[in-house]
Tab-separated table of C-alpha atoms in Angstrom:
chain	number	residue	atom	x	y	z
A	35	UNK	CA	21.585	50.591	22.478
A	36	UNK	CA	18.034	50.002	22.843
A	37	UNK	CA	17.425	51.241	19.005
A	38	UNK	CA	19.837	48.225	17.614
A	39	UNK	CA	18.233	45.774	20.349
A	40	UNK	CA	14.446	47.251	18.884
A	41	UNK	CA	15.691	46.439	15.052
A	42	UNK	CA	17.421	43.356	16.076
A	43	UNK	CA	13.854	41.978	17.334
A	44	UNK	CA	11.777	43.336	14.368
A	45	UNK	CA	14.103	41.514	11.991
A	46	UNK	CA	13.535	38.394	14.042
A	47	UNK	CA	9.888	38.693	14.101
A	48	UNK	CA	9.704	39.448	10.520
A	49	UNK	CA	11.804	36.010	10.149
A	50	UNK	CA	9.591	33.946	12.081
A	51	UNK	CA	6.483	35.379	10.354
A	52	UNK	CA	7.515	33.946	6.990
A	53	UNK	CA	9.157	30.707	8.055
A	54	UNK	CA	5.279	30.393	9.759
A	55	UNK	CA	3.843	31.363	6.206
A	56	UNK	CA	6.006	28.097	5.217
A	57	UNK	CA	4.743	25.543	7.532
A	58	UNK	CA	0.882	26.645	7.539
A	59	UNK	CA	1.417	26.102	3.587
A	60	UNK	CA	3.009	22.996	4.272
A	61	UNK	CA	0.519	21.989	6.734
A	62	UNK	CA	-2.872	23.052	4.532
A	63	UNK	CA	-0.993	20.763	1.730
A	64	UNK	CA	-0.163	17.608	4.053
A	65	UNK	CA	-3.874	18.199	5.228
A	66	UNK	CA	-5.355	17.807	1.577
A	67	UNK	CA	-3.079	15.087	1.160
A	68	UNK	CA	-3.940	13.124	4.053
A	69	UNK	CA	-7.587	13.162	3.173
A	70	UNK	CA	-7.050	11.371	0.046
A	71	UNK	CA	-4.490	8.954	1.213
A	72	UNK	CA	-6.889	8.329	4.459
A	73	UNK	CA	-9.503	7.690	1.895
A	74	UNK	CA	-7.472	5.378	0.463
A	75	UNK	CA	-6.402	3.497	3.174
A	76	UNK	CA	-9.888	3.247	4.541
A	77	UNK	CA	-10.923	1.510	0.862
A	78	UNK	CA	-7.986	-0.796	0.475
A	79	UNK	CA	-7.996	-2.447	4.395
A	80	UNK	CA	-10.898	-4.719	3.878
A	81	UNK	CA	-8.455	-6.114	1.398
A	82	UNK	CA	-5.800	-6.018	3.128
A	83	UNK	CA	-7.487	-7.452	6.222
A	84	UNK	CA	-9.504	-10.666	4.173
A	85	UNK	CA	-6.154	-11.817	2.401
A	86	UNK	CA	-4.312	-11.753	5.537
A	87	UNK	CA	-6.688	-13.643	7.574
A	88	UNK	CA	-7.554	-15.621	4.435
A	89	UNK	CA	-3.967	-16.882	4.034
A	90	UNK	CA	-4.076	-17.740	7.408
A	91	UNK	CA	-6.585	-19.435	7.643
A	92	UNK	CA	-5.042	-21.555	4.601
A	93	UNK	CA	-1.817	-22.084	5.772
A	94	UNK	CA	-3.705	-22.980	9.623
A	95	UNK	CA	-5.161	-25.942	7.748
A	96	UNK	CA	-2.671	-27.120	5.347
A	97	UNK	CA	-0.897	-30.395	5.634
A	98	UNK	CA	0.864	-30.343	2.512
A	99	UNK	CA	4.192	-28.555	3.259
A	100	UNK	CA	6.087	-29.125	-0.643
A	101	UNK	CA	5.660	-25.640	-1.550
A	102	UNK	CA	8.920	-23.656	-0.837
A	103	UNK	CA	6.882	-20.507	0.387
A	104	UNK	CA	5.949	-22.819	3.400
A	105	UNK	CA	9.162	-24.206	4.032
A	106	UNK	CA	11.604	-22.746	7.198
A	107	UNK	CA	14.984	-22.423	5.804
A	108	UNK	CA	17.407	-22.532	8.159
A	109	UNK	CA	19.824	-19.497	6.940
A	110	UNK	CA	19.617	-16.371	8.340
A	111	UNK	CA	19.394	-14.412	5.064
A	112	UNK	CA	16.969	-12.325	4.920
A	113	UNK	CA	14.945	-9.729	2.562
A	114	UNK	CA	13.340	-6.072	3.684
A	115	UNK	CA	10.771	-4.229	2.531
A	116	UNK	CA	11.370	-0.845	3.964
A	117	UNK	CA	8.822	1.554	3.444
A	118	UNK	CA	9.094	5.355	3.898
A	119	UNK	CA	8.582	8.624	2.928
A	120	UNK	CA	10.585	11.014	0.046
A	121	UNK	CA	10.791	14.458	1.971
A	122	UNK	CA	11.589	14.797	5.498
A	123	UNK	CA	9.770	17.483	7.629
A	124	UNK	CA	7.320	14.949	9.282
A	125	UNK	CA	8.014	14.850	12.266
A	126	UNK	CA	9.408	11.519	13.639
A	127	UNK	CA	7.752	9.637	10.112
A	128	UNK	CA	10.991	8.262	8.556
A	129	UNK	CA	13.162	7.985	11.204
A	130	UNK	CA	11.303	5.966	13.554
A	131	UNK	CA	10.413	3.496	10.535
A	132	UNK	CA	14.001	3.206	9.655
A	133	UNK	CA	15.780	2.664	13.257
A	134	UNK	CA	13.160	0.009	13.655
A	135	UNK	CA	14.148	-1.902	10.630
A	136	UNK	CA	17.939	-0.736	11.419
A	137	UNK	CA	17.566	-2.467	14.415
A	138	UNK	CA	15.415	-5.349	13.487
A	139	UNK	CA	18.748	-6.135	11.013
A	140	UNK	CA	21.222	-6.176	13.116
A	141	UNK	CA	23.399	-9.094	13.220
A	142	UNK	CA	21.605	-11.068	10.150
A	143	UNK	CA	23.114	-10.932	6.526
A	144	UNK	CA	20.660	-8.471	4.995
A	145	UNK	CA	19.793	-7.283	1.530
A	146	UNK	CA	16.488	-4.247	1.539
A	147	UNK	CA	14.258	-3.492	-0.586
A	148	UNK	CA	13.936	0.398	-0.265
A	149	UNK	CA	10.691	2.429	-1.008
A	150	UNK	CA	10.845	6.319	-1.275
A	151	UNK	CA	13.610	8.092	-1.103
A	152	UNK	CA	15.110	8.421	2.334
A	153	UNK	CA	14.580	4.785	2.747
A	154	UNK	CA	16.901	4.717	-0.480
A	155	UNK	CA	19.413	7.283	1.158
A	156	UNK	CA	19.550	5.794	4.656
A	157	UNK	CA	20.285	2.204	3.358
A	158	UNK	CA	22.672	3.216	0.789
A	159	UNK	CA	24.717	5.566	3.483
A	160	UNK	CA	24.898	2.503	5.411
A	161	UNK	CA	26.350	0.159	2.751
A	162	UNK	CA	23.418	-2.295	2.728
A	163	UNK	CA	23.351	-4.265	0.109
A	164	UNK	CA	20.037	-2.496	-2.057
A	165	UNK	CA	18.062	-5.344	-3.892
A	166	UNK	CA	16.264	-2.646	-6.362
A	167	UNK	CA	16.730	1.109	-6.808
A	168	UNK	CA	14.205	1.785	-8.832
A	169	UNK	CA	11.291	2.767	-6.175
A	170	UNK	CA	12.500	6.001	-5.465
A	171	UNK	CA	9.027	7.652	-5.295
A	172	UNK	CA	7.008	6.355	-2.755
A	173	UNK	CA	3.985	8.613	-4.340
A	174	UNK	CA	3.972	6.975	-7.340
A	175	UNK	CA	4.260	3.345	-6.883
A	176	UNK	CA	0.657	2.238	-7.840
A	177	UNK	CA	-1.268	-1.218	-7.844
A	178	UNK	CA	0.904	-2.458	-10.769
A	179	UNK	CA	4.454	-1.678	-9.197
A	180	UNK	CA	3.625	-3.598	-6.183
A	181	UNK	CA	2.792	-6.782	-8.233
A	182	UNK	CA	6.251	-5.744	-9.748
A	183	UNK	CA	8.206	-5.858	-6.460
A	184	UNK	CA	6.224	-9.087	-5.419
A	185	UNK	CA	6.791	-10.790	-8.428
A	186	UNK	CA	10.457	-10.049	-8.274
A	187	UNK	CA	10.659	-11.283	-4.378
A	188	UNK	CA	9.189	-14.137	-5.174
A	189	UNK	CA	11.392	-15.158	-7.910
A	190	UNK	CA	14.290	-14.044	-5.762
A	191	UNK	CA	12.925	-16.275	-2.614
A	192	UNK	CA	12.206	-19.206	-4.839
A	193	UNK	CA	15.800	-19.229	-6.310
A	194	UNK	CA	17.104	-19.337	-3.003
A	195	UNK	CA	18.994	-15.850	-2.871
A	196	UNK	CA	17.053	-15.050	0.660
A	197	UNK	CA	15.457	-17.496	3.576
A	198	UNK	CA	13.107	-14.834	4.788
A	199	UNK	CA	11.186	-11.619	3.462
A	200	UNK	CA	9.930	-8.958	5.861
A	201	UNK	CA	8.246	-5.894	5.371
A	202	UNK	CA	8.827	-2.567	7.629
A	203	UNK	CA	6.167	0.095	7.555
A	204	UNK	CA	4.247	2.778	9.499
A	205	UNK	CA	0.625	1.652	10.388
A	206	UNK	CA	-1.849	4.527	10.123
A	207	UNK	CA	-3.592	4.352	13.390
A	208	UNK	CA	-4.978	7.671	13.649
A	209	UNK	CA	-4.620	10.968	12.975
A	210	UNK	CA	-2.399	11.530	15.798
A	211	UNK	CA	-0.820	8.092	16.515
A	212	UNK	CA	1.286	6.497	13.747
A	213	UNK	CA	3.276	3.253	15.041
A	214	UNK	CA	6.062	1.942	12.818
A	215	UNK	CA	5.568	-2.485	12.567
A	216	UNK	CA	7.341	-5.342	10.918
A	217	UNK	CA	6.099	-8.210	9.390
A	218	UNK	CA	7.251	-11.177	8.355
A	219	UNK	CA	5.916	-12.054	4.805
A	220	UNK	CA	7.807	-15.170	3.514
A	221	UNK	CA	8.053	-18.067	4.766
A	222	UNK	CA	4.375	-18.577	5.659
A	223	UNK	CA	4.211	-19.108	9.171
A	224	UNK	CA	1.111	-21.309	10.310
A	225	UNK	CA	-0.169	-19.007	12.987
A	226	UNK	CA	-1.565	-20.941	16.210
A	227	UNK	CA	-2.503	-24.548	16.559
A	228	UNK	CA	-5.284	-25.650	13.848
A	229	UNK	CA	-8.955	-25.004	15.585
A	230	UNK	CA	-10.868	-26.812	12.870
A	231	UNK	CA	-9.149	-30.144	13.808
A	232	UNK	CA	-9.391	-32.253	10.652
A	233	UNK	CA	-11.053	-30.013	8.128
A	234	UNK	CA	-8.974	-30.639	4.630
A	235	UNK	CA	-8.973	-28.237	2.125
A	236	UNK	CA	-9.510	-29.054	-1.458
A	237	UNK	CA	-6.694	-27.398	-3.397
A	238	UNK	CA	-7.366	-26.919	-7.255
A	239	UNK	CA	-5.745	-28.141	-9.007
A	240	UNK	CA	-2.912	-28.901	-6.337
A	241	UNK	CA	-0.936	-27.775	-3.836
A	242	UNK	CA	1.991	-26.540	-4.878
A	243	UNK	CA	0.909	-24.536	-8.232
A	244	UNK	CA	-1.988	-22.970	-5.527
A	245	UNK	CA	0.678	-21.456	-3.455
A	246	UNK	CA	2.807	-20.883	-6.643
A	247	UNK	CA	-0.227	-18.544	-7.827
A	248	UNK	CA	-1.581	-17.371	-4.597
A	249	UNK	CA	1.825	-16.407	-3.290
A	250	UNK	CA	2.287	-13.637	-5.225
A	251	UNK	CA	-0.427	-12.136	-5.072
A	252	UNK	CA	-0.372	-12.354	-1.242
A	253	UNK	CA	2.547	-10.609	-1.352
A	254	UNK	CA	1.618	-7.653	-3.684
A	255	UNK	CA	-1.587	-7.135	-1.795
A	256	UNK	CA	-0.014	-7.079	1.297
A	257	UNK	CA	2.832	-4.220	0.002
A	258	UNK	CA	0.284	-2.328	-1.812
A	259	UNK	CA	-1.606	-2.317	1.772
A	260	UNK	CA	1.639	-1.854	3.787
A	261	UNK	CA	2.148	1.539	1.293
A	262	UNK	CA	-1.283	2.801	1.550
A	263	UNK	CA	-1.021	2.880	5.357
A	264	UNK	CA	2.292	4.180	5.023
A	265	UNK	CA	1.463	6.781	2.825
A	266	UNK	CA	-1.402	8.150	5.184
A	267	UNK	CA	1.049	7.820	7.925
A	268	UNK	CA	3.590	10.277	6.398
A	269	UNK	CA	0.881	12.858	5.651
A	270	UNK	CA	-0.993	12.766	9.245
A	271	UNK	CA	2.823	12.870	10.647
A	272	UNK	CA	3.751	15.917	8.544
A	273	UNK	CA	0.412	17.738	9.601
A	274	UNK	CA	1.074	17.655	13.154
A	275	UNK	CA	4.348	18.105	13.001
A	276	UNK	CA	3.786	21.524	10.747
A	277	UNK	CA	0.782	22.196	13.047
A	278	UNK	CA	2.918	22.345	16.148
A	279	UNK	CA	5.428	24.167	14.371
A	280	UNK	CA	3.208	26.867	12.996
A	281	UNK	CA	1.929	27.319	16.955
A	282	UNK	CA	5.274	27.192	18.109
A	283	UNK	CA	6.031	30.155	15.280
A	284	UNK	CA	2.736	31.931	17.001
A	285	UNK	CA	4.157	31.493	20.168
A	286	UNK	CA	7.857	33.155	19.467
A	287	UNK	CA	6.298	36.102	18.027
A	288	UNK	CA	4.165	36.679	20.670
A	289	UNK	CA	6.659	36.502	22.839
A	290	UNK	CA	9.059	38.924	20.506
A	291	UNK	CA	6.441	41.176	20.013
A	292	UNK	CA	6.147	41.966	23.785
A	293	UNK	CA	9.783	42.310	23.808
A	294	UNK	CA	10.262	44.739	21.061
A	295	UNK	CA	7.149	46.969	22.933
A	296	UNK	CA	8.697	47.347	26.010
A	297	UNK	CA	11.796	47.873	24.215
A	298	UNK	CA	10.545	50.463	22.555
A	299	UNK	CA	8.550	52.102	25.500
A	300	UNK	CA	12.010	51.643	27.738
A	301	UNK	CA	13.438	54.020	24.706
A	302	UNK	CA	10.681	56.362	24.647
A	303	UNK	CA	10.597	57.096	28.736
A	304	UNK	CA	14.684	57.369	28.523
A	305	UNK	CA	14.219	60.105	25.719
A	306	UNK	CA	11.477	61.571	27.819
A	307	UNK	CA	13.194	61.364	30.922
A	308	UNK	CA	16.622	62.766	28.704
A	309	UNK	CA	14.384	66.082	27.619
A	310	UNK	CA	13.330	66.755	31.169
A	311	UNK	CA	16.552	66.659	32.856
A	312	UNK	CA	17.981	69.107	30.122
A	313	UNK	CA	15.942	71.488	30.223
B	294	UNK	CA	-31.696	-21.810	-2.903
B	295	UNK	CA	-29.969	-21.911	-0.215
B	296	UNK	CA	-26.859	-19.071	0.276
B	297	UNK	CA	-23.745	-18.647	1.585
B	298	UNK	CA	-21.708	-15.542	2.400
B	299	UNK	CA	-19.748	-14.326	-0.067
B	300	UNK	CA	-16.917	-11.311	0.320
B	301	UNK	CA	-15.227	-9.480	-2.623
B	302	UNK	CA	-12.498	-7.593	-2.435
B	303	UNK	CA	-10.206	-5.959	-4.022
B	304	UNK	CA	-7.227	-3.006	-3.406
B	305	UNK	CA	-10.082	-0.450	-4.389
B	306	UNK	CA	-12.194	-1.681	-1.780
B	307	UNK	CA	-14.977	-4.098	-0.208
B	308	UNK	CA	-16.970	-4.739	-3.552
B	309	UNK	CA	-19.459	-7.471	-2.610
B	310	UNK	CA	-20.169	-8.275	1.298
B	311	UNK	CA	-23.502	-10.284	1.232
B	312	UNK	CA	-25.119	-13.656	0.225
B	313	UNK	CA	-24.820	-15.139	-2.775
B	314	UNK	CA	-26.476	-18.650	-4.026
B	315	UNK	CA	-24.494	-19.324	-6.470
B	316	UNK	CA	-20.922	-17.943	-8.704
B	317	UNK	CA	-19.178	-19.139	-11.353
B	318	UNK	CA	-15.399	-17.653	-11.707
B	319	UNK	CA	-12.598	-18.664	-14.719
B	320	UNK	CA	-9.494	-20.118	-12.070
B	321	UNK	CA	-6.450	-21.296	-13.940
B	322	UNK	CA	-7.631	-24.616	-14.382
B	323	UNK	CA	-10.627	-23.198	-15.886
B	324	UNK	CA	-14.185	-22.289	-14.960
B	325	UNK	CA	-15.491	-23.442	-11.782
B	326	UNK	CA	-19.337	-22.866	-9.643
B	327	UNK	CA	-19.616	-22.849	-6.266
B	328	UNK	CA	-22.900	-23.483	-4.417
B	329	UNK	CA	-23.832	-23.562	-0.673
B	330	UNK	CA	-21.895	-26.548	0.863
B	331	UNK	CA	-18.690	-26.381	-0.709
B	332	UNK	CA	-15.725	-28.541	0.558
B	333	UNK	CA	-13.109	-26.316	2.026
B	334	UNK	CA	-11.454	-25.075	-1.553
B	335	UNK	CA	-8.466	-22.647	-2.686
B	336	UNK	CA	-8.072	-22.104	-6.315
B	337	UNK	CA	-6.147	-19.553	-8.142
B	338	UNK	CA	-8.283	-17.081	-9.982
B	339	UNK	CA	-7.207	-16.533	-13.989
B	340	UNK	CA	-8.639	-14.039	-15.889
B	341	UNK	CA	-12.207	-14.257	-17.176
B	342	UNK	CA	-15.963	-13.455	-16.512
B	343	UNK	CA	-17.290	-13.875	-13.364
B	344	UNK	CA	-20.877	-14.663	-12.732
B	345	UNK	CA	-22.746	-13.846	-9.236
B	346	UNK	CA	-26.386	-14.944	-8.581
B	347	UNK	CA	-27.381	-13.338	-5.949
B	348	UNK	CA	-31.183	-12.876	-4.679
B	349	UNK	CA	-32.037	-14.190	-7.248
B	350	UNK	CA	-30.477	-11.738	-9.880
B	351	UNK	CA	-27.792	-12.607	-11.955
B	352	UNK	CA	-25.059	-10.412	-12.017
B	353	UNK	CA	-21.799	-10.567	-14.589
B	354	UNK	CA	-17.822	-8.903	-13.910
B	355	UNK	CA	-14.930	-9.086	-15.221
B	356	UNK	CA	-12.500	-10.771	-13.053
B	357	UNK	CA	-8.728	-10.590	-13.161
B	358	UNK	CA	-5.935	-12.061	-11.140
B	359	UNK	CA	-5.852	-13.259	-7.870
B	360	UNK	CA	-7.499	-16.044	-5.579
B	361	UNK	CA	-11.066	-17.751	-4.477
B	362	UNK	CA	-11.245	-19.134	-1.106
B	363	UNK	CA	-13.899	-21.130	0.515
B	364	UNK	CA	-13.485	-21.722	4.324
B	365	UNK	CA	-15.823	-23.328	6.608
B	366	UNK	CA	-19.001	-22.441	3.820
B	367	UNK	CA	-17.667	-18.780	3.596
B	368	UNK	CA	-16.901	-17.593	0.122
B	369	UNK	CA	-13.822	-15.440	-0.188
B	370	UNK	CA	-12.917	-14.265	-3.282
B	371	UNK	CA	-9.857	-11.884	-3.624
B	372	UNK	CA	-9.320	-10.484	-7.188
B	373	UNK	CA	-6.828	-8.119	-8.657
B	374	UNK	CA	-9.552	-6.628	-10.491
B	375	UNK	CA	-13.162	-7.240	-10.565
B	376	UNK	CA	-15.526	-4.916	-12.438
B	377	UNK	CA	-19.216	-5.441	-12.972
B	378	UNK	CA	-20.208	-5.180	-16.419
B	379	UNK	CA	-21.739	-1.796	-16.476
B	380	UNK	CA	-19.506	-0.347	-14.733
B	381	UNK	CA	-16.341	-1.254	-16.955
B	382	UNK	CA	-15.235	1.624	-19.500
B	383	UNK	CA	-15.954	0.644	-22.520
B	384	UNK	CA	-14.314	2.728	-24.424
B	385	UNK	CA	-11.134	2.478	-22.803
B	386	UNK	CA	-10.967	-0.691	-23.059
B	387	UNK	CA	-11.205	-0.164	-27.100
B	388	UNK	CA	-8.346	1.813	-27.001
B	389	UNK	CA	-6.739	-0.149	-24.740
B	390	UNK	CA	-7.357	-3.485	-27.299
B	391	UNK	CA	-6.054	-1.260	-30.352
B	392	UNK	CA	-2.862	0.042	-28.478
B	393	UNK	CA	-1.956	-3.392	-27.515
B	394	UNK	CA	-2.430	-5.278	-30.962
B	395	UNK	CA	-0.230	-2.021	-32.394
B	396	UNK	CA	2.240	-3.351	-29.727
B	397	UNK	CA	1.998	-6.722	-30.992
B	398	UNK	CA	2.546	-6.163	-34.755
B	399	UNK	CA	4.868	-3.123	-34.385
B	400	UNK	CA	8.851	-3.776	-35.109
B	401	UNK	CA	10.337	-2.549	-32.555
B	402	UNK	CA	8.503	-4.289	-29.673
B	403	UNK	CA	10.867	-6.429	-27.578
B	404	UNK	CA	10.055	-9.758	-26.377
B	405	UNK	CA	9.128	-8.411	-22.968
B	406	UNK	CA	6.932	-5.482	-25.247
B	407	UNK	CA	5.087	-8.197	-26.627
B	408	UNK	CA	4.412	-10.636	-23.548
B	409	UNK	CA	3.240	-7.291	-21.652
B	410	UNK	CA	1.111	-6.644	-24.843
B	411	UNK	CA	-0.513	-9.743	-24.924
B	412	UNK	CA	-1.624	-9.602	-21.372
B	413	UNK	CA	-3.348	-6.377	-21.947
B	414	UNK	CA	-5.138	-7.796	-24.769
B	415	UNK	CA	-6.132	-10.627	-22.920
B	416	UNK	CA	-7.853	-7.981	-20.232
B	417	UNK	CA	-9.167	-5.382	-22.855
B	418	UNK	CA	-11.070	-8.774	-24.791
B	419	UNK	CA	-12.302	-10.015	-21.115
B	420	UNK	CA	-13.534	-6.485	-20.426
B	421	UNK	CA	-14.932	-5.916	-23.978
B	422	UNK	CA	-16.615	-9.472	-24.519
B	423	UNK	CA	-18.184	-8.841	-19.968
B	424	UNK	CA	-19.207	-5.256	-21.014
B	425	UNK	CA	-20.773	-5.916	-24.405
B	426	UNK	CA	-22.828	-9.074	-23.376
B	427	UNK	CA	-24.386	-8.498	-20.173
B	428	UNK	CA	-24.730	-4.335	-20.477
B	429	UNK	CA	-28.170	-3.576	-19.673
């Protein structure tokens, strides 16, 4: 009995030594990843930061409300952006991201945008109605794809097939902490009463082809920003998730290695004691 | 001359974050200077050169896409791209010209081929014209 119980454990520990193998790999990979992508993030928020407040500012001080990206419609259509990862194993990454947009949709008539894969699956399981497929990858959408997808919301906003655009990511706080936000993008909401009282701003050459222009590009910048923090999110989640995992590995065979000891001492002593008492 | 503060930025990062007494940037309704002072402005950025004088030194980019504001004397300007001359790649950008004007003339492009041809010529000339004249 105690030989099959000994054998039993060995096979266990021998399990748990190369699932451990797997997550220390997967950890020493999310850790190289999350260097770049933290590099990344760290270059792109000044630019993320100056158009937001810079747009604000803007749309603080205008007066001139004829541009439809300023306009409150009343429908309750509205547009996602849902950003998240391709693979799971991170930890609570993709699913906190998605129940917060899940829940953020209730009740309104909804179409998403999905970026990376499991946003893809999770909408599509759900019979959402899927504006685009085509961002499967959330690794490789670059610079140039987001001024894709923006260009492509704001045609869709401007021909009236949604009243509202929103964007639902995973801000990179730290390291450790990783909280998953929404944002509303479109319309242009003027934030706060305007401090600078009757300061008019000069718009060349008017109005409405200034938010035509700048629009856009708001929009891309802010995506491309919203997938940079998104993207260091995923890799800090996925390195503390395999981090505690790997421990938690350490941990079990520890523990299984002290079992199978005193297994195999309890055997040894029963043989022993087995000898003496026969002869 | 008097300065103002003046911010560039773009998704690779904080380019510029000083004072500045005087630029000159290509918007869409063509090329426009601002000095200390300036009214409260927003103008959509085309693409073109970009001049910055700044201590005194004049310094040339090529400027692409995107959006100059001015707020409260505080220069803002938020381009797609924006590379100072010597640091553009000259070279690609030469390859980049050639590839889109085999684009252009080629048969088979499409209509959408063409228009996304043309705008890479347009930024492979800018780039060339910024890198060739004001290289030191």
């Amino acid at each position: 009995m105690a030989g099959v119980s000994t054998k039993e454990i060995k096979n266990r520990i021998r399990s748990m030594e190369s699932t451990k193998q797997i997550t220390k790999a997967m950890e020493m990979v999310a850790a190289s990843k999350l260097r770049r992508a933290q590099a990344q993030v760290l270059a792109s928020r000044p630019y993320f930061e100056i158009l937001s407040s810079t747009i604000e500012t803007i749309v603080a001080n205008n007066r001139d409300f004829s541009s439809p990206y300023l306009t409150q419609r009343p429908g309750n259509r509205v547009c996602y952006v849902v950003i998240a990862g391709d693979r799971g194993l991170a930890g609570g990454y993709n699913s906190n991201v998605l129940k917060l947009a899940w829940a953020d949709l209730e009740g309104q008539d909804a179409c998403v945008l999905p970026i990376g894969k499991k946003a893809v699956d999770f909408f599509r399981s759900r019979k959402v109605r899927l504006l685009t497929e085509t961002y499967q990858e959330a690794e490789d959408v670059d610079v140039g794809d987001c001024f894709s997808i923006s260009k492509l919301l704001s045609k869709a906003y401007r021909a009236g097939q949604f009243d509202k655009v929103c964007i639902a990511y995973t801000n990179f706080v730290s390291v450790l902490v990783q909280t998953p936000t929404t944002r509303q993008l479109l319309p242009l909401v003027p934030q706060g009463a305007d401090q600078t009282g009757s300061s008019d701003i000069l718009y060349e050459p008017d109005s409405v082809e200034v938010f035509d222009a700048i629009v856009p590009e708001y929009l891309g910048g802010m995506i491309y920003g919203a997938l940079c923090e998104s993207r260091a999110a995923e890799q800090a989640a996925r390195r503390t998730a395999m981090d505690s995992a790997t421990q938690n590995a350490d941990e079990m065979i520890a523990d299984l290695s002290l079992k199978f000891n005193r297994a195999r001492q309890a055997a040894i002593t029963q043989e022993i004691t087995e000898i003496v008492a026969g002869a | 001359m008097t300065s103002f503060p003046l911010k560039i930025v773009t998704p690779d990062g904080l380019i510029f974050d000083g004072q500045a007494e005087e630029i000159v940037v290509r918007t869409t309704s063509g090329d426009m200077g601002v000095l200390a002072g300036h009214i409260n402005c927003v103008a959509p950025l085309g693409m073109g050169q970009a001049m910055i004088l700044s201590e005194g030194k004049k310094r040339y980019a090529a400027c692409i896409g995107g959006m100059l504001s001015v707020v409260n004397g505080e220069v803002t300007l938020v381009p797609t791209t924006f590379e100072w001359a010597d640091a553009i790649d000259l070279n690609r950008a030469e390859r980049a010209y050639e590839r889109a004007q085999n684009a252009i003339s080629s048969k088979d492009s499409t209509d959408m081929d063409i228009r996304m041809a043309e705008a890479r010529l347009k930024r492979a000339l800018i780039r060339k014209s910024v890198a060739s004249n004001y290289r030191r």
